[in-house]
Structures are given as structure tokens and as C-alpha cells.
Amino acid sequence: MKKFLAAAFASAFMAFSPTAQAQTPPNVLVVGQIAEPKSLDPQAVTAVNDFRILMNIYDGLVRYKDGTLEVEPALAKSWTISDDGKTYTFKLREGVAFHDGAPFNAEAVKFNFERILDEEHPYHDTGPFPLAFFFSQVETVTADDDTTVTFQLKAPYAPFLSNLAYPTGLIVSPEAVKTYGKDFGRNPSGTGAYKFGEWTANEKVVVIRNDDYWDGAAELEAVIFRPITDANTRIAEMLSGGLDIMVEVPPDSLQQFKSDPIFNVQEQAGPHVWFLILNAKEAPFDNKLARQAANYAIHKKALVENVLQGTADVAAGPTPPAFAWAYDESLEPYPYDPEKAKALLKEAGYNGEEVTFYVTQGGSGMLDPVAMGTAIQADLEAVGMKVKIETYEWNTFLGKVNPGLEGKAAMAEMAWMTNDPDTLPFLALRTEAFPDNGGFNSGYYSNPKVDELLEKARQVTDQGERAKLYKQMQQIVHDDAPWVFVANWKQNAVTKASVEGFKLQPSFFLMLQHVKKPM
């Protein structure tokens, strides 16, 4: 079957390869991605770049309602929550099959969550599963019958349903995992609107319409995701007709597309924050005064207005304002004050030692990272810091940053696009989220009060009470300055005007089931 699919789309792909200037093939959507995916196993990856593919191959028990971050039924028709908030019982859809023909049922759900949570599970070694944190409160998963599955939590956990809608909660075929083992990520099988076709490294990932999709077959025959790391090359491909959709358009190219009637440009604010991780374990940023100095030294307004050309707003703290109910509006961004930065560096005992700064060439939500890094380097050097930039391709960059900065770098660029105000701080600011514990606190920030507030906020089901806890957390983190808070992005994408039914989602995912491309 895979050989047939590969042959069927080989000729179509040749029509829009980088060496050709022809149009994309009929009824096949071609998407320009920012990087090669790391894996097509949804539990094994963390990047939105990968999620944009995965959300079209798999389903979760629940999903985000179109245009929102509100949860609605997907593979689960309905659910009930116990009065104590610790027991979730889901009724599953009947007659749904995975792309490999295996039945979707409660045992499949149980397999999925035990695979990522139980170190003794026979297929736990198909990981690692970096976002298993999302489900750390799950104590047991029970298949009550074929269409009923019950999750027993250790404690009430407010983000549980939202996390089930995130890609880490997507349901994979147990039979495919058993067949392919560690290679499942190259041989995915889900229940989604599109089936896996082929993956040619650094060239394309092809997904084919699932004619038996439980929620109605997609309009498109196939989607081809092309990894084009260089933004200028991606733009050239869009302009020459080699792409139907391009995500994350560089700011200086948006106006060019907006002024051309053969393209449509979409922009939308979402839960995004662009920041610098500061290594709080080693000098100079083991001193809070030095971390605050970096926040004062960097001219964030100039970055947003000049480098990003108004496609983002200056960030005030770790929580994006898109989470309106949890966002602390009283929080003010650090102002640009180079003289104060110099004074704080002197008080912190910094003597001009060289610091290493990790910069990425691209990546999910990273905006214009090389230009941003160069401007940041100049701002820091203007207040007396000697900064050496090391630049890496996105997946290489993650391989250096995610294990922690200790002994390697003083700071690193980073961007997160999240589904809940709990996600980013819980995974990247808690003491227990240090990299050696499996978390993403690559700068080793630790404040017991922040830990306490985040733990409480997870267990409070009243949104107003949760909001109070998150706002307290934001105040403390703003003062401690474990990061340089830089920007909140307005995501964008450009499509050919002939593409119908496409729209951006606040989740930052690409949902392509209802997209059309008239012949």
C-alpha cells in the first residue's frame, strides 16, 4: 500500500519540486512548514511544527472547538466528572477504526496512557515522552467495557480536559506501536481525517484522505507538508506557485502578500510568548540583579516594531494575554533602561565575562530568530556584556536547550504556544521541572512559592480562584526575571486565494479537514 501511495504522489510532487516553477497538483494541498518534523508519534514530540501535521492524522478523546480553546467531544461522545473532581468517565464512539484496521476502543485508550505513564509498560521504551507531565495526575485508566473508559486522578486537576485535547492526548494505534516499536514515529496510525502516506526526509510528509473518517471525509485528496527551513526559500516557493499555504510568514514579507490579490493573509492573536531562557544556575544569571539587568537592557519595543514590524506586542511576563481570565493586566513590561541595566550588572558583580547565547535558525513560533538574536546581542553589548552567539538548526537547537543550559550557555531563545495558563509555567518554571526530571526548566529557575502556587492552581476547579493564583505567580516570576520577557506574537499564514475553508486556530494547529482547493 505504501509503495502504491508513494508512486501515486511522486509525479505530483515533481510538479512543484524546488527545481520546477509549475503549480501545485489538483486537489492536493501543499503546505510550507518551517522545519522537518522530529517524529509522527504525537506523544514523543513537543513542537507545534510537528503538531500541525499530527492533528490531521490522529484524534483525541476531545478536541478544541473550531476557533476556540474550548473543549468538545471527539473520539469520546460524552463524559462525566465526579463531584470530587477526581474521576472522569468517557463514553466512546462505536465503529471507529484506526488507519491500520485495528478497532478503536477503551483498551486502546488504556494502552495509550499507560504507554507514556507506566515505566513498566512493555512499550514505554518507544519514548521518551516529554509531555507526559500533562497527565501526571492520572493514577489509573480502566477499560470498563469496549466503549467506556475511566480515568482516576490522584487529585483534582483543572487542566485535564484541555490537556486531553492537546497533541499529547492524541490516540495512536496500539497494534501499530506493537508492530513498529521505536519506529512507530515513522509509521504512524491514528483515526484522523488523513492517513499517513509517506515521509521522505527533508523533502515531504504526505497524508492521504481517510474516506472512512468518522466525522466525514475531507474534501482534499491529500496534503503534502514540505519542510523549508529557510524563510526566503519558503517565500520564493509561495510566490512561484509551489505552495498553497505557508505558515509563519516573516514580518517583512507580510505586506508583499497582502498587496497581491492572488493571496490571502490571515493573522490572529493567540497564547504565545517569545522569551530568553536565562541560566540561573551559573554566573552571571545566578544573580537576580543580572537577570533583571538583561530585561532592562533589551529594547523590546524596538524588537517588536522594527524586527517584527508590528506583528507582536511586548510581553510583560510568562503568561500570554490571550488567556484573558488568568492574565495579570497590572503587570508592566520591563522598560528599556540601559543605564539601570549597567548599574544592576555592576551591583551583581558582573565583570565583562563572555556569555554564550544559543540562537535558532527557525522553529515553531520563533518569529525572526536570527535577526532577533543579533539585535539582542547588540543591546546587551551596549550595557557591557560580551555575548557570543551560537546558531543552530531547530531540532539541533532543541537537542542542546531542552537538556539544560548548565555548562553550555548563559541564555537561549525560546517560544511557547500553549493551550492553558498552567502549561508553560508548570513545565518550564517549577523546581520539579528541571531537565533531569523530564521537564523544560532549562534555566533551572527555582522559587518554592511559585511551585506552591502552580500546584494549588492545578487543583482548584473554580476559574476565579485559579486566576488569583496565576496572577500571584506572574508577579513573583516578573520580579525574579528567570527569563527576558520579549514578545507575544500574532500568528499568521498566507494562502493562495483559490484555497477555501482555511482559517487559523488559537491553538496554532492546522486543521485541514474542511479545506477545499477547487479544480
PDB file of C-alpha atoms in Angstrom, residues 18-211:
ATOM      1  CA  PRO A  18      12.254  23.307  -5.852  1.00  0.00           C
ATOM      2  CA  THR A  19      13.622  22.901  -9.377  1.00  0.00           C
ATOM      3  CA  ALA A  20      10.243  23.489 -11.003  1.00  0.00           C
ATOM      4  CA  GLN A  21       8.006  26.530 -11.271  1.00  0.00           C
ATOM      5  CA  ALA A  22       4.723  24.747 -12.051  1.00  0.00           C
ATOM      6  CA  GLN A  23       1.573  24.994  -9.985  1.00  0.00           C
ATOM      7  CA  THR A  24       0.672  22.554  -7.229  1.00  0.00           C
ATOM      8  CA  PRO A  25      -1.281  19.427  -8.287  1.00  0.00           C
ATOM      9  CA  PRO A  26      -5.111  19.475  -8.331  1.00  0.00           C
ATOM     10  CA  ASN A  27      -6.960  18.638  -5.097  1.00  0.00           C
ATOM     11  CA  VAL A  28      -3.669  18.164  -3.246  1.00  0.00           C
ATOM     12  CA  LEU A  29      -2.813  20.858  -0.704  1.00  0.00           C
ATOM     13  CA  VAL A  30       0.859  21.742  -0.317  1.00  0.00           C
ATOM     14  CA  VAL A  31       1.875  23.311   2.998  1.00  0.00           C
ATOM     15  CA  GLY A  32       5.201  25.043   3.564  1.00  0.00           C
ATOM     16  CA  GLN A  33       6.390  24.101   7.047  1.00  0.00           C
ATOM     17  CA  ILE A  34       9.222  25.753   8.966  1.00  0.00           C
ATOM     18  CA  ALA A  35      11.205  22.583   9.722  1.00  0.00           C
ATOM     19  CA  GLU A  36      11.472  18.846   9.310  1.00  0.00           C
ATOM     20  CA  PRO A  37       9.262  17.034  11.842  1.00  0.00           C
ATOM     21  CA  LYS A  38      11.072  15.160  14.570  1.00  0.00           C
ATOM     22  CA  SER A  39       8.565  12.297  14.756  1.00  0.00           C
ATOM     23  CA  LEU A  40       4.957  11.493  13.858  1.00  0.00           C
ATOM     24  CA  ASP A  41       4.351   9.903  17.243  1.00  0.00           C
ATOM     25  CA  PRO A  42       2.231  12.569  18.985  1.00  0.00           C
ATOM     26  CA  GLN A  43       3.376  11.596  22.460  1.00  0.00           C
ATOM     27  CA  ALA A  44       7.065  11.843  21.539  1.00  0.00           C
ATOM     28  CA  VAL A  45       7.235  15.443  20.291  1.00  0.00           C
ATOM     29  CA  THR A  46       6.832  18.959  21.667  1.00  0.00           C
ATOM     30  CA  ALA A  47       6.965  21.303  18.653  1.00  0.00           C
ATOM     31  CA  VAL A  48       3.955  22.974  17.052  1.00  0.00           C
ATOM     32  CA  ASN A  49       5.681  22.352  13.719  1.00  0.00           C
ATOM     33  CA  ASP A  50       5.065  18.617  14.266  1.00  0.00           C
ATOM     34  CA  PHE A  51       1.624  19.126  15.829  1.00  0.00           C
ATOM     35  CA  ARG A  52       0.399  20.837  12.641  1.00  0.00           C
ATOM     36  CA  ILE A  53       0.783  17.509  10.851  1.00  0.00           C
ATOM     37  CA  LEU A  54      -0.280  15.238  13.694  1.00  0.00           C
ATOM     38  CA  MET A  55      -3.658  16.879  14.324  1.00  0.00           C
ATOM     39  CA  ASN A  56      -4.704  15.727  10.851  1.00  0.00           C
ATOM     40  CA  ILE A  57      -3.616  12.095  11.319  1.00  0.00           C
ATOM     41  CA  TYR A  58      -4.965  11.488  14.827  1.00  0.00           C
ATOM     42  CA  ASP A  59      -7.903  12.307  17.096  1.00  0.00           C
ATOM     43  CA  GLY A  60      -8.100  12.657  20.846  1.00  0.00           C
ATOM     44  CA  LEU A  61     -10.951  11.825  23.166  1.00  0.00           C
ATOM     45  CA  VAL A  62     -11.806  15.519  22.976  1.00  0.00           C
ATOM     46  CA  ARG A  63     -10.717  18.404  20.741  1.00  0.00           C
ATOM     47  CA  TYR A  64     -10.783  22.183  20.665  1.00  0.00           C
ATOM     48  CA  LYS A  65     -13.977  23.632  19.257  1.00  0.00           C
ATOM     49  CA  ASP A  66     -13.356  25.398  15.969  1.00  0.00           C
ATOM     50  CA  GLY A  67     -11.942  28.879  16.559  1.00  0.00           C
ATOM     51  CA  THR A  68     -11.621  28.446  20.342  1.00  0.00           C
ATOM     52  CA  LEU A  69      -9.703  26.688  23.102  1.00  0.00           C
ATOM     53  CA  GLU A  70     -12.962  25.289  24.486  1.00  0.00           C
ATOM     54  CA  VAL A  71     -13.224  21.509  24.614  1.00  0.00           C
ATOM     55  CA  GLU A  72     -15.825  19.484  22.692  1.00  0.00           C
ATOM     56  CA  PRO A  73     -16.366  15.740  22.051  1.00  0.00           C
ATOM     57  CA  ALA A  74     -14.183  13.863  19.562  1.00  0.00           C
ATOM     58  CA  LEU A  75     -13.490  10.120  19.981  1.00  0.00           C
ATOM     59  CA  ALA A  76     -15.439  10.396  23.229  1.00  0.00           C
ATOM     60  CA  LYS A  77     -19.130  11.188  22.669  1.00  0.00           C
ATOM     61  CA  SER A  78     -19.586  12.422  26.224  1.00  0.00           C
ATOM     62  CA  TRP A  79     -18.095  12.334  29.705  1.00  0.00           C
ATOM     63  CA  THR A  80     -18.969  12.763  33.358  1.00  0.00           C
ATOM     64  CA  ILE A  81     -16.850  14.141  36.205  1.00  0.00           C
ATOM     65  CA  SER A  82     -17.271  13.012  39.800  1.00  0.00           C
ATOM     66  CA  ASP A  83     -18.215  15.543  42.483  1.00  0.00           C
ATOM     67  CA  ASP A  84     -14.710  15.404  43.965  1.00  0.00           C
ATOM     68  CA  GLY A  85     -13.160  16.183  40.552  1.00  0.00           C
ATOM     69  CA  LYS A  86     -11.016  13.040  40.554  1.00  0.00           C
ATOM     70  CA  THR A  87     -12.942  10.594  38.345  1.00  0.00           C
ATOM     71  CA  TYR A  88     -13.571  11.182  34.626  1.00  0.00           C
ATOM     72  CA  THR A  89     -15.690   8.622  32.756  1.00  0.00           C
ATOM     73  CA  PHE A  90     -15.818   8.794  28.943  1.00  0.00           C
ATOM     74  CA  LYS A  91     -18.328   7.148  26.595  1.00  0.00           C
ATOM     75  CA  LEU A  92     -16.561   6.340  23.323  1.00  0.00           C
ATOM     76  CA  ARG A  93     -17.770   6.395  19.735  1.00  0.00           C
ATOM     77  CA  GLU A  94     -18.607   2.994  18.289  1.00  0.00           C
ATOM     78  CA  GLY A  95     -17.476   1.636  14.937  1.00  0.00           C
ATOM     79  CA  VAL A  96     -14.304   3.743  14.687  1.00  0.00           C
ATOM     80  CA  ALA A  97     -11.157   2.048  13.353  1.00  0.00           C
ATOM     81  CA  PHE A  98      -7.518   3.061  13.209  1.00  0.00           C
ATOM     82  CA  HIS A  99      -5.989   3.517   9.780  1.00  0.00           C
ATOM     83  CA  ASP A 100      -4.338   0.090  10.070  1.00  0.00           C
ATOM     84  CA  GLY A 101      -7.750  -1.528  10.542  1.00  0.00           C
ATOM     85  CA  ALA A 102      -7.454  -2.177  14.278  1.00  0.00           C
ATOM     86  CA  PRO A 103     -10.556  -1.226  16.284  1.00  0.00           C
ATOM     87  CA  PHE A 104     -10.652   1.894  18.431  1.00  0.00           C
ATOM     88  CA  ASN A 105     -11.977   1.012  21.890  1.00  0.00           C
ATOM     89  CA  ALA A 106     -11.422   1.524  25.607  1.00  0.00           C
ATOM     90  CA  GLU A 107      -8.487  -0.886  25.665  1.00  0.00           C
ATOM     91  CA  ALA A 108      -6.754   1.239  23.025  1.00  0.00           C
ATOM     92  CA  VAL A 109      -7.219   4.331  25.190  1.00  0.00           C
ATOM     93  CA  LYS A 110      -5.864   2.494  28.222  1.00  0.00           C
ATOM     94  CA  PHE A 111      -2.830   1.326  26.199  1.00  0.00           C
ATOM     95  CA  ASN A 112      -2.061   4.890  25.079  1.00  0.00           C
ATOM     96  CA  PHE A 113      -1.930   6.434  28.519  1.00  0.00           C
ATOM     97  CA  GLU A 114      -0.221   3.509  30.223  1.00  0.00           C
ATOM     98  CA  ARG A 115       2.458   3.541  27.481  1.00  0.00           C
ATOM     99  CA  ILE A 116       3.509   7.081  28.395  1.00  0.00           C
ATOM    100  CA  LEU A 117       2.903   6.979  32.160  1.00  0.00           C
ATOM    101  CA  ASP A 118       3.934   3.488  33.291  1.00  0.00           C
ATOM    102  CA  GLU A 119       7.679   2.871  33.180  1.00  0.00           C
ATOM    103  CA  GLU A 120       6.983  -0.874  33.427  1.00  0.00           C
ATOM    104  CA  HIS A 121       4.703  -0.882  30.384  1.00  0.00           C
ATOM    105  CA  PRO A 122       6.139  -3.168  27.657  1.00  0.00           C
ATOM    106  CA  TYR A 123       6.080  -0.295  25.118  1.00  0.00           C
ATOM    107  CA  HIS A 124       7.244   2.534  27.369  1.00  0.00           C
ATOM    108  CA  ASP A 125      10.642   2.211  25.678  1.00  0.00           C
ATOM    109  CA  THR A 126       9.120   3.567  22.450  1.00  0.00           C
ATOM    110  CA  GLY A 127       9.517   7.011  24.073  1.00  0.00           C
ATOM    111  CA  PRO A 128      10.748   9.220  25.607  1.00  0.00           C
ATOM    112  CA  PHE A 129       7.501  11.104  26.188  1.00  0.00           C
ATOM    113  CA  PRO A 130       8.500  14.665  27.104  1.00  0.00           C
ATOM    114  CA  LEU A 131       4.979  15.965  27.751  1.00  0.00           C
ATOM    115  CA  ALA A 132       3.802  13.045  29.878  1.00  0.00           C
ATOM    116  CA  PHE A 133       3.763  15.754  32.590  1.00  0.00           C
ATOM    117  CA  PHE A 134       0.366  16.717  31.137  1.00  0.00           C
ATOM    118  CA  PHE A 135      -1.099  13.574  32.676  1.00  0.00           C
ATOM    119  CA  SER A 136       0.994  13.236  35.822  1.00  0.00           C
ATOM    120  CA  GLN A 137      -2.147  13.304  37.984  1.00  0.00           C
ATOM    121  CA  VAL A 138      -3.568  10.160  36.352  1.00  0.00           C
ATOM    122  CA  GLU A 139      -3.493   7.300  38.837  1.00  0.00           C
ATOM    123  CA  THR A 140      -5.299   4.593  36.842  1.00  0.00           C
ATOM    124  CA  VAL A 141      -7.010   4.138  33.477  1.00  0.00           C
ATOM    125  CA  THR A 142      -9.698   1.461  33.403  1.00  0.00           C
ATOM    126  CA  ALA A 143     -11.454  -0.021  30.360  1.00  0.00           C
ATOM    127  CA  ASP A 144     -14.883  -0.637  31.920  1.00  0.00           C
ATOM    128  CA  ASP A 145     -16.179  -2.103  28.650  1.00  0.00           C
ATOM    129  CA  ASP A 146     -15.437  -1.583  24.954  1.00  0.00           C
ATOM    130  CA  THR A 147     -16.977   1.895  24.881  1.00  0.00           C
ATOM    131  CA  THR A 148     -16.371   3.142  28.439  1.00  0.00           C
ATOM    132  CA  VAL A 149     -13.062   4.270  29.895  1.00  0.00           C
ATOM    133  CA  THR A 150     -12.477   5.767  33.349  1.00  0.00           C
ATOM    134  CA  PHE A 151      -9.553   7.935  34.479  1.00  0.00           C
ATOM    135  CA  GLN A 152      -8.934   8.052  38.217  1.00  0.00           C
ATOM    136  CA  LEU A 153      -6.832  11.067  39.216  1.00  0.00           C
ATOM    137  CA  LYS A 154      -4.662  11.427  42.303  1.00  0.00           C
ATOM    138  CA  ALA A 155      -6.129  14.877  42.947  1.00  0.00           C
ATOM    139  CA  PRO A 156      -8.460  17.305  41.200  1.00  0.00           C
ATOM    140  CA  TYR A 157      -6.728  18.586  38.087  1.00  0.00           C
ATOM    141  CA  ALA A 158      -8.283  21.593  36.360  1.00  0.00           C
ATOM    142  CA  PRO A 159      -6.367  21.402  33.018  1.00  0.00           C
ATOM    143  CA  PHE A 160      -7.182  17.709  32.439  1.00  0.00           C
ATOM    144  CA  LEU A 161      -9.753  18.086  29.642  1.00  0.00           C
ATOM    145  CA  SER A 162      -7.752  20.805  27.918  1.00  0.00           C
ATOM    146  CA  ASN A 163      -4.650  18.610  28.023  1.00  0.00           C
ATOM    147  CA  LEU A 164      -6.597  15.712  26.514  1.00  0.00           C
ATOM    148  CA  ALA A 165      -7.298  17.983  23.522  1.00  0.00           C
ATOM    149  CA  TYR A 166      -3.585  18.742  23.119  1.00  0.00           C
ATOM    150  CA  PRO A 167      -1.492  16.530  20.779  1.00  0.00           C
ATOM    151  CA  THR A 168      -0.027  14.612  23.729  1.00  0.00           C
ATOM    152  CA  GLY A 169      -3.557  13.268  24.238  1.00  0.00           C
ATOM    153  CA  LEU A 170      -3.995  12.037  20.667  1.00  0.00           C
ATOM    154  CA  ILE A 171      -4.780   8.336  20.416  1.00  0.00           C
ATOM    155  CA  VAL A 172      -2.378   6.094  18.467  1.00  0.00           C
ATOM    156  CA  SER A 173      -2.992   2.556  17.243  1.00  0.00           C
ATOM    157  CA  PRO A 174      -1.680   0.048  19.813  1.00  0.00           C
ATOM    158  CA  GLU A 175      -1.247  -2.535  17.054  1.00  0.00           C
ATOM    159  CA  ALA A 176       0.978  -0.178  15.057  1.00  0.00           C
ATOM    160  CA  VAL A 177       3.087   0.546  18.147  1.00  0.00           C
ATOM    161  CA  LYS A 178       3.462  -3.192  18.737  1.00  0.00           C
ATOM    162  CA  THR A 179       4.410  -3.759  15.092  1.00  0.00           C
ATOM    163  CA  TYR A 180       6.909  -0.920  14.677  1.00  0.00           C
ATOM    164  CA  GLY A 181       8.164  -0.322  18.215  1.00  0.00           C
ATOM    165  CA  LYS A 182      10.647   2.550  18.313  1.00  0.00           C
ATOM    166  CA  ASP A 183       9.991   3.154  14.601  1.00  0.00           C
ATOM    167  CA  PHE A 184       6.310   3.928  15.145  1.00  0.00           C
ATOM    168  CA  GLY A 185       7.066   7.638  14.708  1.00  0.00           C
ATOM    169  CA  ARG A 186       7.986   6.893  11.079  1.00  0.00           C
ATOM    170  CA  ASN A 187       4.968   4.604  10.583  1.00  0.00           C
ATOM    171  CA  PRO A 188       2.054   6.372  12.285  1.00  0.00           C
ATOM    172  CA  SER A 189      -1.518   5.150  12.517  1.00  0.00           C
ATOM    173  CA  GLY A 190      -4.384   7.101  14.038  1.00  0.00           C
ATOM    174  CA  THR A 191      -8.104   7.615  13.422  1.00  0.00           C
ATOM    175  CA  GLY A 192      -7.886  11.092  11.869  1.00  0.00           C
ATOM    176  CA  ALA A 193      -9.141  12.709   8.685  1.00  0.00           C
ATOM    177  CA  TYR A 194      -5.926  11.797   6.856  1.00  0.00           C
ATOM    178  CA  LYS A 195      -3.876   8.600   6.743  1.00  0.00           C
ATOM    179  CA  PHE A 196      -0.104   8.526   6.605  1.00  0.00           C
ATOM    180  CA  GLY A 197       1.224   8.135   3.060  1.00  0.00           C
ATOM    181  CA  GLU A 198       4.979   8.624   3.069  1.00  0.00           C
ATOM    182  CA  TRP A 199       7.804  10.591   4.643  1.00  0.00           C
ATOM    183  CA  THR A 200      10.870  11.492   2.594  1.00  0.00           C
ATOM    184  CA  ALA A 201      13.418  13.047   4.924  1.00  0.00           C
ATOM    185  CA  ASN A 202      13.939  16.794   4.433  1.00  0.00           C
ATOM    186  CA  GLU A 203      11.579  16.764   1.460  1.00  0.00           C
ATOM    187  CA  LYS A 204       7.955  15.964   2.307  1.00  0.00           C
ATOM    188  CA  VAL A 205       5.412  14.228   4.520  1.00  0.00           C
ATOM    189  CA  VAL A 206       2.372  13.048   2.563  1.00  0.00           C
ATOM    190  CA  VAL A 207      -1.005  12.288   4.157  1.00  0.00           C
ATOM    191  CA  ILE A 208      -3.934  10.790   2.219  1.00  0.00           C
ATOM    192  CA  ARG A 209      -7.668  11.334   2.741  1.00  0.00           C
ATOM    193  CA  ASN A 210      -9.314   8.826   5.091  1.00  0.00           C
ATOM    194  CA  ASP A 211     -12.520   8.022   3.209  1.00  0.00           C
TER     195      ASP A 211
END
